[in-house]
Amino acid sequence: MLSKTIQEALNKQVKIEAQSSQVYLAMASWAEIQPGIDNITAFFYRHSDEERMHMLKLIHFINERGGFAVIPQLEAPTLTFPSIKHAFKELLEHEMMVSESINNLVDIALQEKDYASYNFLQWYVAEQIEEEALARTLNDKLELIGDDKGGMYLFDKDILTVSVGGGE
Ligand code: OFO
């Protein structure tokens, strides 16, 4: 059985994962109407789907442990971006915020001596390491590319092979 404290904290994370999915969905829709970045567009859509999986995983965990997963109201995401670089910068900042939130949640699980939740959350800890590293790599590449159109063409080509992270 989940304590009230851990249940509330897990539900807060449900909202953050749902919000992440919404944020990347908005990036995908914006990218889709920009010329020549089909693979970047697909990357954002994939990322949005992955975040939905992260949210669902939490929802099932909460409900299976005798809690109640609350489907949250979300905030409006950023809809348009001055450039692709700006969108990826926002993605990195967002992931950093998510990592902080997961770390906080792990702390709460320990304080509550809820070792089942602690164990469950390790998957998210590992996932955040991967997601942050990926976001940093992509931002570094974009920094190198600058305004070079050929570089952007290659970036779009390369991102096709990038794996966004597991939903399992
Ligand atoms: Fe859910 O991993 Fe990104 O936010």
PDB file of N, CA and C and ligand atoms in Angstrom, residues 17 20 24 47 51 54 94-95 98 124 127-128 131, ligand 1:
ATOM      1  N   GLU A  17       5.327  13.741 -16.507  1.00  0.00           N
ATOM      2  CA  GLU A  17       5.520  12.904 -17.705  1.00  0.00           C
ATOM      3  C   GLU A  17       4.463  13.248 -18.769  1.00  0.00           C
ATOM      4  N   SER A  20       5.502  16.400 -20.274  1.00  0.00           N
ATOM      5  CA  SER A  20       6.634  16.181 -21.190  1.00  0.00           C
ATOM      6  C   SER A  20       6.109  15.715 -22.550  1.00  0.00           C
ATOM      7  N   TYR A  24       6.661  17.838 -26.089  1.00  0.00           N
ATOM      8  CA  TYR A  24       7.332  17.311 -27.279  1.00  0.00           C
ATOM      9  C   TYR A  24       6.355  17.151 -28.445  1.00  0.00           C
ATOM     10  N   HIS A  47       9.500  10.971 -29.300  1.00  0.00           N
ATOM     11  CA  HIS A  47       9.810  11.375 -27.933  1.00  0.00           C
ATOM     12  C   HIS A  47       8.513  11.592 -27.138  1.00  0.00           C
ATOM     13  N   GLU A  51       7.278   9.569 -23.724  1.00  0.00           N
ATOM     14  CA  GLU A  51       6.871  10.211 -22.468  1.00  0.00           C
ATOM     15  C   GLU A  51       5.505   9.714 -22.024  1.00  0.00           C
ATOM     16  N   HIS A  54       6.112   6.591 -20.278  1.00  0.00           N
ATOM     17  CA  HIS A  54       6.621   6.832 -18.918  1.00  0.00           C
ATOM     18  C   HIS A  54       5.464   7.160 -17.971  1.00  0.00           C
ATOM     19  N   HIS A  94      14.074  21.002 -20.223  1.00  0.00           N
ATOM     20  CA  HIS A  94      12.936  20.236 -19.724  1.00  0.00           C
ATOM     21  C   HIS A  94      13.417  18.918 -19.089  1.00  0.00           C
ATOM     22  N   GLU A  95      14.313  18.232 -19.774  1.00  0.00           N
ATOM     23  CA  GLU A  95      14.825  16.962 -19.243  1.00  0.00           C
ATOM     24  C   GLU A  95      15.578  17.156 -17.934  1.00  0.00           C
ATOM     25  N   VAL A  98      13.077  17.353 -15.301  1.00  0.00           N
ATOM     26  CA  VAL A  98      12.506  16.026 -15.030  1.00  0.00           C
ATOM     27  C   VAL A  98      13.474  15.210 -14.156  1.00  0.00           C
ATOM     28  N   TYR A 124      13.560   4.927 -13.897  1.00  0.00           N
ATOM     29  CA  TYR A 124      13.472   6.339 -14.309  1.00  0.00           C
ATOM     30  C   TYR A 124      14.816   7.054 -14.120  1.00  0.00           C
ATOM     31  N   GLU A 127      16.857   6.043 -17.022  1.00  0.00           N
ATOM     32  CA  GLU A 127      16.274   6.661 -18.216  1.00  0.00           C
ATOM     33  C   GLU A 127      16.680   8.134 -18.318  1.00  0.00           C
ATOM     34  N   GLN A 128      16.653   8.824 -17.187  1.00  0.00           N
ATOM     35  CA  GLN A 128      16.997  10.252 -17.205  1.00  0.00           C
ATOM     36  C   GLN A 128      18.460  10.479 -17.562  1.00  0.00           C
ATOM     37  N   GLU A 131      18.459  10.180 -21.296  1.00  0.00           N
ATOM     38  CA  GLU A 131      17.765  11.277 -21.984  1.00  0.00           C
ATOM     39  C   GLU A 131      18.528  12.586 -21.905  1.00  0.00           C
TER      40      GLU A 131
HETATM   41 FE1  OFO B   1      10.134  10.876 -19.085  1.00  0.00          FE
HETATM   42  O1  OFO B   1      11.816  11.079 -19.652  1.00  0.00           O
HETATM   43 FE2  OFO B   1      11.951  12.641 -20.640  1.00  0.00          FE
HETATM   44  O2  OFO B   1      10.976  13.735 -19.650  1.00  0.00           O
END
